Coordinates of N, CA and C in Angstrom, one line a residue:
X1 N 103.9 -71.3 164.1 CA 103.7 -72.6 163.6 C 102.5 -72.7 162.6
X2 N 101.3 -72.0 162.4 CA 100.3 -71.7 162.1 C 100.6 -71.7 160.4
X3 N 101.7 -70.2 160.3 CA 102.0 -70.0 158.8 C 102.4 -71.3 158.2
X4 N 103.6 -72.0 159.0 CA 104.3 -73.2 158.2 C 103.3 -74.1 158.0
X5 N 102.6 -74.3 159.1 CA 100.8 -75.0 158.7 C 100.1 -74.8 157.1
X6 N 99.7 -73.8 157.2 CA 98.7 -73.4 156.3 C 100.1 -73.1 154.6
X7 N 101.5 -73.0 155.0 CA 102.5 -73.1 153.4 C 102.4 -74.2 153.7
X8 N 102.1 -75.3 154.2 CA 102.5 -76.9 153.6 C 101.3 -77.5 153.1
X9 N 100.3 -76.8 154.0 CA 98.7 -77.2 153.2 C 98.3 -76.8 152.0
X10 N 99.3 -75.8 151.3 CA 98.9 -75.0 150.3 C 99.7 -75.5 149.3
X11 N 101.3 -76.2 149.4 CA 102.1 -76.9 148.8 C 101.5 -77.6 148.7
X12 N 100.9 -78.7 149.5 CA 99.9 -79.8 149.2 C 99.4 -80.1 147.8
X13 N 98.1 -78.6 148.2 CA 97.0 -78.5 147.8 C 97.6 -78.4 146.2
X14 N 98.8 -77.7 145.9 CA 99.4 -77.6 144.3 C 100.4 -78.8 143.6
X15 N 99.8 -79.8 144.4 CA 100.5 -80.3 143.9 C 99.8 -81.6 142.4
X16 N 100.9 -81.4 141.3 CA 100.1 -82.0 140.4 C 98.9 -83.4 140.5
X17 N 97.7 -82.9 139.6 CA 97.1 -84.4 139.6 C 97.6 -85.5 139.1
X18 N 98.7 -85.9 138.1 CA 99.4 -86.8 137.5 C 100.4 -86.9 138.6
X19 N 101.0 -86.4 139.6 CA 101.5 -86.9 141.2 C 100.7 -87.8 142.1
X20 N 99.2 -87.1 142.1 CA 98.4 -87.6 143.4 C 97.5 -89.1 142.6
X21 N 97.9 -89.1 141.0 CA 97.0 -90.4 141.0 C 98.6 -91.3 141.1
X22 N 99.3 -90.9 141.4 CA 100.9 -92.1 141.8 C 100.8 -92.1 143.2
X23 N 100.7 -91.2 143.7 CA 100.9 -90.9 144.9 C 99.7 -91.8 145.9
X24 N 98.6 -91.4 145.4 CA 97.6 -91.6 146.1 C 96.4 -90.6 146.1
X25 N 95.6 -90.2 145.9 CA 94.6 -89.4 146.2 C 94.0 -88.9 147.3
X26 N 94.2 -89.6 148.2 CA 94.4 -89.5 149.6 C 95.0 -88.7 150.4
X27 N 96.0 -88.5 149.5 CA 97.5 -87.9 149.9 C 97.3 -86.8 151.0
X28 N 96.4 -85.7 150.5 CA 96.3 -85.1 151.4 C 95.6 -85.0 153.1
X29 N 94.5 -85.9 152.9 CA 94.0 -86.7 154.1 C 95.1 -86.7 155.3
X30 N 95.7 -87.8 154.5 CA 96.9 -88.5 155.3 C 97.8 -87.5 156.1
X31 N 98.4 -86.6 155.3 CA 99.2 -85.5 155.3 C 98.7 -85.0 156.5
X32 N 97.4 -84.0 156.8 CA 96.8 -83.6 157.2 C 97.0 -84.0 159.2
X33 N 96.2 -85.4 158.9 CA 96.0 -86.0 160.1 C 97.6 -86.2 160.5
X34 N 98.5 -86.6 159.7 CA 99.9 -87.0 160.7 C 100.1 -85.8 161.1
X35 N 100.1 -84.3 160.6 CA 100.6 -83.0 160.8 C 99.7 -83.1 162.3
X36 N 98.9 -82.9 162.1 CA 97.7 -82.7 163.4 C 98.4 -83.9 164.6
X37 N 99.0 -85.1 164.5 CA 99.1 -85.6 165.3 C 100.5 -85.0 165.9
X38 N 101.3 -85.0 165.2 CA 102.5 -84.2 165.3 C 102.5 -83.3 166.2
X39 N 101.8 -82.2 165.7 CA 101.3 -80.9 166.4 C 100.7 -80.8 167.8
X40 N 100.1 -82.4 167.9 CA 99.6 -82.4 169.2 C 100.8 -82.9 170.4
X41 N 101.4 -84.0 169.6 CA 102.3 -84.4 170.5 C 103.6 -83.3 170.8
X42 N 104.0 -83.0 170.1 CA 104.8 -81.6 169.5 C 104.8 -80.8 171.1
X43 N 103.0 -80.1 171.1 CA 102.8 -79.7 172.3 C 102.8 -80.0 173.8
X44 N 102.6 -81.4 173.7 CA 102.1 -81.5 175.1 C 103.7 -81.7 175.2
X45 N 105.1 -81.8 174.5 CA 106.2 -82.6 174.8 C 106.9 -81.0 175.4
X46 N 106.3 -80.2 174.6 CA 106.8 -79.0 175.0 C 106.7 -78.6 176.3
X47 N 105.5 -78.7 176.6 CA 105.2 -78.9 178.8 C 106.4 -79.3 179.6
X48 N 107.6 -79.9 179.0 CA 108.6 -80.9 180.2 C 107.8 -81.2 180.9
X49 N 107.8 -80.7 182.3 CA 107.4 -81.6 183.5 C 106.1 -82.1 183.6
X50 N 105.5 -81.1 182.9 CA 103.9 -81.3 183.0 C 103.4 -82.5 181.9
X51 N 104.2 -83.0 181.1 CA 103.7 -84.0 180.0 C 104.2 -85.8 180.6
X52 N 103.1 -86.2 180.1 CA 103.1 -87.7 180.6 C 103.3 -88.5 179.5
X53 N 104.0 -89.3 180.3 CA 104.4 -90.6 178.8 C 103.2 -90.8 178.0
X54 N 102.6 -91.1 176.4 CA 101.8 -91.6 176.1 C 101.3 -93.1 176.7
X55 N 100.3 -92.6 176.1 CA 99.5 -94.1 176.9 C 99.5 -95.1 175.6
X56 N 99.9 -97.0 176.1 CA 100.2 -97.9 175.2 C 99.2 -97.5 173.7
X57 N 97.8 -97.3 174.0 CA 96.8 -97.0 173.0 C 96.9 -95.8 172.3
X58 N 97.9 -94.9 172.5 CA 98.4 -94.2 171.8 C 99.2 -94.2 170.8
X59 N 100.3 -95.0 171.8 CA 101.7 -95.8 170.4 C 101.0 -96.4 169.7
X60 N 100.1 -97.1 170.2 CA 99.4 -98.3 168.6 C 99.1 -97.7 167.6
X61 N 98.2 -96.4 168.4 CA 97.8 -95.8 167.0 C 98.7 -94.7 166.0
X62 N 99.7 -94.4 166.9 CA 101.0 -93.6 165.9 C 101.1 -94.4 164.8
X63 N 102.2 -96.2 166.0 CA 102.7 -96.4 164.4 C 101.3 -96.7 163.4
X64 N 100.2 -97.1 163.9 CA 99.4 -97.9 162.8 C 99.1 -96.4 161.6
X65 N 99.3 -94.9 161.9 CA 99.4 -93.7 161.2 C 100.6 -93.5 160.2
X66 N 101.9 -94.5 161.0 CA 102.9 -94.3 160.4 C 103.0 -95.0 159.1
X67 N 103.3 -96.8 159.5 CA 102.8 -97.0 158.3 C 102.2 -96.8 156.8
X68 N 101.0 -96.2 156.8 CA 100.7 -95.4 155.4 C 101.3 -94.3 155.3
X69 N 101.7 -93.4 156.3 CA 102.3 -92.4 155.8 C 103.8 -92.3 155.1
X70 N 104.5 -93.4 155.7 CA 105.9 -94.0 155.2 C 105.4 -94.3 153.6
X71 N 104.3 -94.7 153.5 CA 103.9 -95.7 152.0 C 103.7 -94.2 151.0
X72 N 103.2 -93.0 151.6 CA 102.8 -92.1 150.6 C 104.2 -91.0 150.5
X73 N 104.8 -91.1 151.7 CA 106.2 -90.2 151.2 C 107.2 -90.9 150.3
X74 N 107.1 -92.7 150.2 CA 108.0 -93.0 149.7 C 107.6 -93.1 148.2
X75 N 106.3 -93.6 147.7 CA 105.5 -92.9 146.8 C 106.1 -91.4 146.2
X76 N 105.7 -90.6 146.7 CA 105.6 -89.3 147.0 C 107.3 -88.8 146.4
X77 N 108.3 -89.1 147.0 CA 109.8 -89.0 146.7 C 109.9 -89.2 145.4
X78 N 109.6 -90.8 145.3 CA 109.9 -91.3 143.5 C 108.9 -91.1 142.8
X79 N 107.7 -90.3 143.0 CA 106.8 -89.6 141.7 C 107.7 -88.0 141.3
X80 N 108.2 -87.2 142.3 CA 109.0 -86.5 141.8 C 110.3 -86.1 141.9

């Protein structure tokens, strides 16, 4: 998972400057932290038995991640 990690941070990272001033500048920030959150939940979901429902303060903070990230892929789509 590591490799597909570090080819999407690196796709990122090339992507044009006349994209990221449409997109956002941020872009990769954003990117970053949802992957990381992903990756965490990703894991613990992997455990089966051993993983526990998230906690309400959890979900809040997903969707309130999701939101901008919905705003920079959809950005993101119709810049290229």
């Amino acid at each position: 998972m590591s490799k597909k990690i570090a080819a999407f941070q690196l796709t990122v990272a090339n992507i044009p400057p006349a994209i990221l001033a449409t997109v956002g500048e941020d872009l990769n920030t954003h990117l970053t932290t949802i992957q990381s959150v992903v990756r965490i939940v990703r894991n613990k979901a992997g455990h089966g038995l051993s993983a526990k429902p998230p906690l309400r303060e959890q979900v809040y903070v997903y969707l309130q991640l999701l939101v901008p990230f919905l705003g920079y892929v959809t950005r993101l789509r119709a810049a290229v």
